[in-house]
Amino acid sequence: MPDIGFVNGRFLPLEEATVSVEDRGFQFGDGVYEVIRTYHGRPFHLDAHLARLERSAKAIELPLPWNIQQWTAHVHEGIKRGGYAESKVYLQLTRGAAPRDHSFPASTKPTAVMTVREMRPMDPALQASGVTVMTMDDWRWGRCDIKSVNLLPNVMARQKAKTEGANEALFVRGGRVTEGSSSNVFGVIKGRICTTPTGPGILPGVTRVLVLRIAKSSGLSVSETELPLRRLISADEVFLSGTTVEVLPVVRIDGRRIGNGKPGRITRSIAESFRLMAGG
Ligand code: PDD
């Protein structure tokens, strides 16, 4: 089964899907994106991802080539054509191809691409053992709430984490933890679920919202306030959330043990509720 590509409304085998070298996404990182996965073959919270795509595009003054219903139809069609048990859908929208000039081209014709690949479930051993993370300076721009394709700091941070044997990099700005390189972060502090508030400093994760919903409906108290690193390191439990990591326990930050060094009870219960909501 070939991986599926899609360029400006046309499906084609991934290796035949190409865009111009003058595409502004390629030359300036002038674009936005989404990553969506399926559970039981259905795209998970597609509406929330498309609403965020719309918001990101609006924030960079990029017109959407299709309305939400049309995007939805394209995503469903891509998943159908891929034919995988579970799919990972990548959507990217850029300002299109034009001779290189920092200011926008006079008539903008955006480039919309999509790829559909097989989504393999995360290694259950990682869920069971929890992961280690390392902290890094958050030198990203001031609009991390826009899901921009400019991911250089995220890429550098994740690569450093990888070479140092950690699973994720946590960004720290002014002594406060913002989020991971591709995940949001939570601490369980005296039974309360704490996470960085939404705003320009973090991506408002689709999974983050679901975690907060699960926590509230389980009767847990929730606090969306700044998370000083020293507070997170001394938390009883820490976990990540995201489309690819789902709800993933963190057992070490910068080599320092969190709690008893094992995934905590509350984290496991939230992860279990998430699994039931998503796939169960
Ligand atoms: N990233 N924060 C950042 C910086 C992210 O890149 C992501 C997701 C998240 C979690 O958001 P969500 O729950 O909506 O997936 C938080 C995707 C998966 C990626 O870039 O691959």
Short mmCIF file of C-alpha atoms and ligand atoms in Angstrom, two decimals:
data_model
loop_
_atom_site.label_atom_id
_atom_site.label_comp_id
_atom_site.label_asym_id
_atom_site.label_seq_id
_atom_site.Cartn_x
_atom_site.Cartn_y
_atom_site.Cartn_z
CA MET A 1 0.00 0.00 0.00
CA PRO A 2 1.66 3.30 -0.99
CA ASP A 3 1.77 6.20 1.47
CA ILE A 4 -0.66 8.86 0.36
CA GLY A 5 0.29 12.34 -0.76
CA PHE A 6 -1.98 15.23 -1.58
CA VAL A 7 -1.14 18.57 -3.17
CA ASN A 8 -3.72 21.32 -3.63
CA GLY A 9 -6.73 19.02 -3.78
CA ARG A 10 -5.14 16.17 -5.75
CA PHE A 11 -4.30 12.79 -4.24
CA LEU A 12 -1.24 10.97 -5.55
CA PRO A 13 1.37 8.49 -4.34
CA LEU A 14 3.57 10.19 -1.74
CA GLU A 15 6.76 9.93 -3.81
CA GLU A 16 5.05 11.84 -6.64
CA ALA A 17 3.76 14.61 -4.37
CA THR A 18 5.98 17.66 -4.93
CA VAL A 19 5.88 21.43 -4.49
CA SER A 20 7.94 24.24 -6.01
CA VAL A 21 11.41 25.08 -4.64
CA GLU A 22 10.04 28.61 -4.45
CA ASP A 23 7.32 27.59 -2.04
CA ARG A 24 7.38 30.01 0.87
CA GLY A 25 6.96 27.18 3.32
CA PHE A 26 10.30 25.83 2.09
CA GLN A 27 12.08 29.19 1.85
CA PHE A 28 10.67 31.10 4.84
CA GLY A 29 8.82 28.56 6.96
CA ASP A 30 5.82 30.69 5.98
CA GLY A 31 3.10 28.20 6.86
CA VAL A 32 1.17 26.28 9.47
CA TYR A 33 0.39 22.62 10.06
CA GLU A 34 -1.54 19.99 12.00
CA VAL A 35 -0.90 16.37 12.97
CA ILE A 36 -3.96 14.17 13.40
CA ARG A 37 -4.17 10.48 14.19
CA THR A 38 -6.90 7.93 13.92
CA TYR A 39 -8.26 5.54 16.52
CA HIS A 40 -10.33 2.67 15.13
CA GLY A 41 -9.72 4.24 11.73
CA ARG A 42 -11.48 7.50 12.61
CA PRO A 43 -9.63 10.83 12.87
CA PHE A 44 -9.45 11.77 16.54
CA HIS A 45 -10.93 15.20 17.36
CA LEU A 46 -10.52 16.34 13.77
CA ASP A 47 -12.80 19.34 14.43
CA ALA A 48 -10.45 20.66 17.13
CA HIS A 49 -7.40 20.21 14.87
CA LEU A 50 -9.10 21.97 11.97
CA ALA A 51 -10.28 24.79 14.23
CA ARG A 52 -6.66 25.25 15.36
CA LEU A 53 -5.47 25.16 11.73
CA GLU A 54 -7.97 27.88 10.93
CA ARG A 55 -6.80 29.95 13.92
CA SER A 56 -3.10 29.51 13.07
CA ALA A 57 -3.73 30.46 9.43
CA LYS A 58 -5.71 33.52 10.46
CA ALA A 59 -2.95 34.60 12.83
CA ILE A 60 -0.47 34.71 9.93
CA GLU A 61 -3.01 36.26 7.53
CA LEU A 62 -3.15 33.16 5.38
CA PRO A 63 -6.50 32.46 3.69
CA LEU A 64 -7.76 28.88 3.90
CA PRO A 65 -8.35 27.36 0.46
CA TRP A 66 -11.25 25.27 1.76
CA ASN A 67 -13.85 25.49 4.45
CA ILE A 68 -13.86 23.10 7.39
CA GLN A 69 -16.31 20.70 5.68
CA GLN A 70 -14.04 20.47 2.65
CA TRP A 71 -10.91 19.88 4.77
CA THR A 72 -12.83 17.22 6.68
CA ALA A 73 -13.76 15.48 3.43
CA HIS A 74 -10.12 15.58 2.20
CA VAL A 75 -8.85 14.08 5.47
CA HIS A 76 -11.43 11.30 5.40
CA GLU A 77 -10.65 10.59 1.76
CA GLY A 78 -6.90 10.43 2.49
CA ILE A 79 -7.45 8.00 5.34
CA LYS A 80 -9.64 5.86 3.12
CA ARG A 81 -7.09 5.81 0.32
CA GLY A 82 -4.27 4.89 2.74
CA GLY A 83 -6.25 1.93 3.98
CA TYR A 84 -4.17 1.54 7.15
CA ALA A 85 -5.54 0.15 10.37
CA GLU A 86 -4.47 3.44 11.98
CA SER A 87 -3.21 6.53 10.16
CA LYS A 88 -1.17 9.60 10.92
CA VAL A 89 -2.29 12.57 8.87
CA TYR A 90 -0.03 15.57 8.36
CA LEU A 91 -1.62 18.75 6.96
CA GLN A 92 0.44 21.72 5.93
CA LEU A 93 -0.67 25.02 4.51
CA THR A 94 1.83 27.56 3.23
CA ARG A 95 1.59 30.93 1.54
CA GLY A 96 2.47 29.26 -1.76
CA ALA A 97 5.16 29.68 -4.41
CA ALA A 98 6.47 33.08 -5.46
CA PRO A 99 9.82 34.71 -6.31
CA ARG A 100 11.63 35.11 -2.99
CA ASP A 101 10.65 38.32 -1.22
CA HIS A 102 10.02 38.70 2.50
CA SER A 103 6.72 40.54 2.01
CA PHE A 104 3.71 38.54 0.84
CA PRO A 105 3.23 37.96 -2.91
CA ALA A 106 0.58 40.20 -4.48
CA SER A 107 -1.84 37.39 -5.13
CA THR A 108 -1.51 34.61 -2.62
CA LYS A 109 -2.33 31.11 -3.78
CA PRO A 110 -1.64 28.92 -0.77
CA THR A 111 -0.11 25.46 -1.06
CA ALA A 112 -1.99 22.77 0.84
CA VAL A 113 -0.32 19.41 1.28
CA MET A 114 -1.29 16.31 3.17
CA THR A 115 0.47 13.04 3.85
CA VAL A 116 -1.13 9.90 5.23
CA ARG A 117 1.12 7.27 6.74
CA GLU A 118 0.63 4.28 8.93
CA MET A 119 0.37 5.17 12.63
CA ARG A 120 2.06 2.57 14.77
CA PRO A 121 1.04 2.51 18.42
CA MET A 122 3.57 3.79 20.92
CA ASP A 123 5.78 1.20 22.57
CA PRO A 124 3.72 0.04 25.58
CA ALA A 125 6.99 -0.48 27.49
CA LEU A 126 7.52 3.30 27.45
CA GLN A 127 4.05 3.85 28.88
CA ALA A 128 4.75 1.30 31.58
CA SER A 129 8.22 2.55 32.54
CA GLY A 130 7.70 6.26 31.95
CA VAL A 131 10.24 8.41 30.13
CA THR A 132 13.11 10.71 30.92
CA VAL A 133 13.20 14.31 29.77
CA MET A 134 15.78 17.05 29.80
CA THR A 135 15.24 20.76 30.06
CA MET A 136 16.45 23.35 27.56
CA ASP A 137 16.32 27.05 27.14
CA ASP A 138 13.13 28.10 25.32
CA TRP A 139 14.56 30.32 22.60
CA ARG A 140 11.45 30.04 20.38
CA TRP A 141 9.58 33.05 19.08
CA GLY A 142 6.82 34.86 20.97
CA ARG A 143 3.86 33.15 19.25
CA CYS A 144 4.21 29.48 20.16
CA ASP A 145 0.40 29.28 20.14
CA ILE A 146 0.55 29.38 16.33
CA LYS A 147 1.28 25.91 14.96
CA SER A 148 3.90 27.23 12.58
CA VAL A 149 6.17 25.03 10.48
CA ASN A 150 9.12 27.02 11.90
CA LEU A 151 10.29 24.26 14.22
CA LEU A 152 14.04 24.82 14.34
CA PRO A 153 14.29 25.25 18.13
CA ASN A 154 12.04 22.20 18.60
CA VAL A 155 14.16 20.17 16.20
CA MET A 156 17.43 21.22 17.87
CA ALA A 157 16.02 20.53 21.32
CA ARG A 158 14.68 17.09 20.43
CA GLN A 159 17.93 16.11 18.75
CA LYS A 160 19.92 17.15 21.83
CA ALA A 161 17.53 15.17 24.03
CA LYS A 162 17.98 12.16 21.77
CA THR A 163 21.77 12.30 21.78
CA GLU A 164 21.70 12.60 25.58
CA GLY A 165 19.38 9.59 25.88
CA ALA A 166 16.23 11.51 26.87
CA ASN A 167 12.82 11.01 25.23
CA GLU A 168 11.67 14.62 25.18
CA ALA A 169 13.01 18.13 25.70
CA LEU A 170 11.14 20.46 28.04
CA PHE A 171 11.45 24.13 27.26
CA VAL A 172 12.14 26.53 30.13
CA ARG A 173 11.71 30.27 29.84
CA GLY A 174 12.58 32.55 32.76
CA GLY A 175 12.74 29.60 35.15
CA ARG A 176 9.30 28.35 34.09
CA VAL A 177 8.51 25.26 32.11
CA THR A 178 6.46 26.08 29.03
CA GLU A 179 5.99 22.79 27.15
CA GLY A 180 7.82 19.95 25.42
CA SER A 181 9.30 20.06 21.92
CA SER A 182 6.12 18.34 20.66
CA SER A 183 4.00 17.89 23.78
CA ASN A 184 2.37 19.76 26.64
CA VAL A 185 3.48 19.12 30.21
CA PHE A 186 1.62 18.51 33.47
CA GLY A 187 2.61 18.11 37.10
CA VAL A 188 0.59 16.42 39.83
CA ILE A 189 1.26 18.49 42.93
CA LYS A 190 -0.51 17.53 46.16
CA GLY A 191 -3.25 15.83 44.17
CA ARG A 192 -3.81 18.81 41.89
CA ILE A 193 -3.24 18.69 38.13
CA CYS A 194 -1.04 21.65 37.21
CA THR A 195 -0.15 22.86 33.75
CA THR A 196 1.11 26.00 32.04
CA PRO A 197 -1.79 28.25 31.00
CA THR A 198 -2.53 28.78 27.33
CA GLY A 199 -1.25 32.03 25.83
CA PRO A 200 1.48 32.99 23.38
CA GLY A 201 4.07 30.80 25.15
CA ILE A 202 2.63 27.36 24.37
CA LEU A 203 0.65 25.46 21.79
CA PRO A 204 -2.91 24.90 23.02
CA GLY A 205 -2.80 21.13 22.63
CA VAL A 206 -5.88 19.19 21.61
CA THR A 207 -4.79 16.40 23.97
CA ARG A 208 -4.15 18.94 26.74
CA VAL A 209 -7.83 19.97 26.65
CA LEU A 210 -8.90 16.32 26.85
CA VAL A 211 -6.58 15.69 29.82
CA LEU A 212 -8.03 18.67 31.67
CA ARG A 213 -11.54 17.43 30.89
CA ILE A 214 -10.72 13.95 32.18
CA ALA A 215 -9.12 15.37 35.33
CA LYS A 216 -12.13 17.56 36.10
CA SER A 217 -14.63 14.79 35.47
CA SER A 218 -12.61 12.51 37.79
CA GLY A 219 -13.08 15.10 40.54
CA LEU A 220 -9.43 16.22 40.49
CA SER A 221 -8.67 19.87 40.97
CA VAL A 222 -6.90 21.61 38.12
CA SER A 223 -4.60 24.60 38.14
CA GLU A 224 -3.52 26.39 34.98
CA THR A 225 -0.72 28.56 36.33
CA GLU A 226 2.95 29.09 35.49
CA LEU A 227 5.08 26.07 36.35
CA PRO A 228 8.46 26.96 37.87
CA LEU A 229 10.98 24.24 37.01
CA ARG A 230 11.89 23.67 40.67
CA ARG A 231 8.19 23.09 41.43
CA LEU A 232 7.85 20.60 38.57
CA ILE A 233 10.96 18.70 39.63
CA SER A 234 9.55 18.32 43.14
CA ALA A 235 6.07 17.34 41.83
CA ASP A 236 4.66 13.98 42.91
CA GLU A 237 4.07 13.04 39.28
CA VAL A 238 4.80 14.54 35.87
CA PHE A 239 3.40 13.60 32.49
CA LEU A 240 3.28 14.75 28.88
CA SER A 241 0.31 15.00 26.54
CA GLY A 242 0.15 15.12 22.77
CA THR A 243 -1.23 13.48 19.66
CA THR A 244 1.80 11.20 19.28
CA VAL A 245 2.66 10.61 22.97
CA GLU A 246 -0.96 10.46 24.23
CA VAL A 247 -0.58 10.65 28.05
CA LEU A 248 2.99 9.68 28.86
CA PRO A 249 4.48 9.48 32.37
CA VAL A 250 7.78 11.27 33.02
CA VAL A 251 9.97 9.68 35.68
CA ARG A 252 13.13 11.78 35.43
CA ILE A 253 13.84 15.41 34.62
CA ASP A 254 17.52 16.24 34.02
CA GLY A 255 18.42 12.98 35.72
CA ARG A 256 16.44 13.82 38.88
CA ARG A 257 13.85 11.33 39.94
CA ILE A 258 10.19 12.37 40.00
CA GLY A 259 8.24 10.92 42.92
CA ASN A 260 9.39 7.35 43.46
CA GLY A 261 10.79 7.12 39.93
CA LYS A 262 7.80 5.18 38.62
CA PRO A 263 4.66 6.35 36.76
CA GLY A 264 2.33 7.76 39.39
CA ARG A 265 -1.16 6.56 40.28
CA ILE A 266 -2.98 9.68 39.05
CA THR A 267 -1.04 9.75 35.78
CA ARG A 268 -1.85 6.09 35.18
CA SER A 269 -5.50 6.69 35.84
CA ILE A 270 -5.65 9.70 33.47
CA ALA A 271 -3.75 7.68 30.81
CA GLU A 272 -6.24 4.85 31.21
CA SER A 273 -9.24 7.19 30.91
CA PHE A 274 -7.63 8.71 27.83
CA ARG A 275 -7.11 5.28 26.29
CA LEU A 276 -10.74 4.42 26.91
CA MET A 277 -11.92 7.72 25.45
CA ALA A 278 -9.71 7.35 22.39
CA GLY A 279 -9.49 3.75 21.55
CA GLY A 280 -11.55 1.76 24.00
N1 PDD B 1 2.95 18.37 18.01
N2 PDD B 1 3.23 21.45 22.00
C1 PDD B 1 3.93 21.41 20.85
C2 PDD B 1 5.08 22.35 20.67
C3 PDD B 1 3.56 20.50 19.84
O1 PDD B 1 4.25 20.49 18.69
C4 PDD B 1 2.49 19.59 20.07
C5 PDD B 1 2.06 18.59 19.04
C6 PDD B 1 1.81 19.67 21.29
C7 PDD B 1 0.63 18.77 21.60
O2 PDD B 1 -0.49 19.17 20.85
P1 PDD B 1 -1.65 18.13 20.47
O3 PDD B 1 -2.13 17.53 21.74
O4 PDD B 1 -2.66 18.97 19.80
O5 PDD B 1 -1.03 17.10 19.56
C8 PDD B 1 2.19 20.61 22.23
C9 PDD B 1 2.68 17.46 16.90
C10 PDD B 1 2.19 16.12 17.32
C11 PDD B 1 3.91 17.42 16.01
O6 PDD B 1 4.47 18.49 15.79
O7 PDD B 1 4.27 16.36 15.54
#
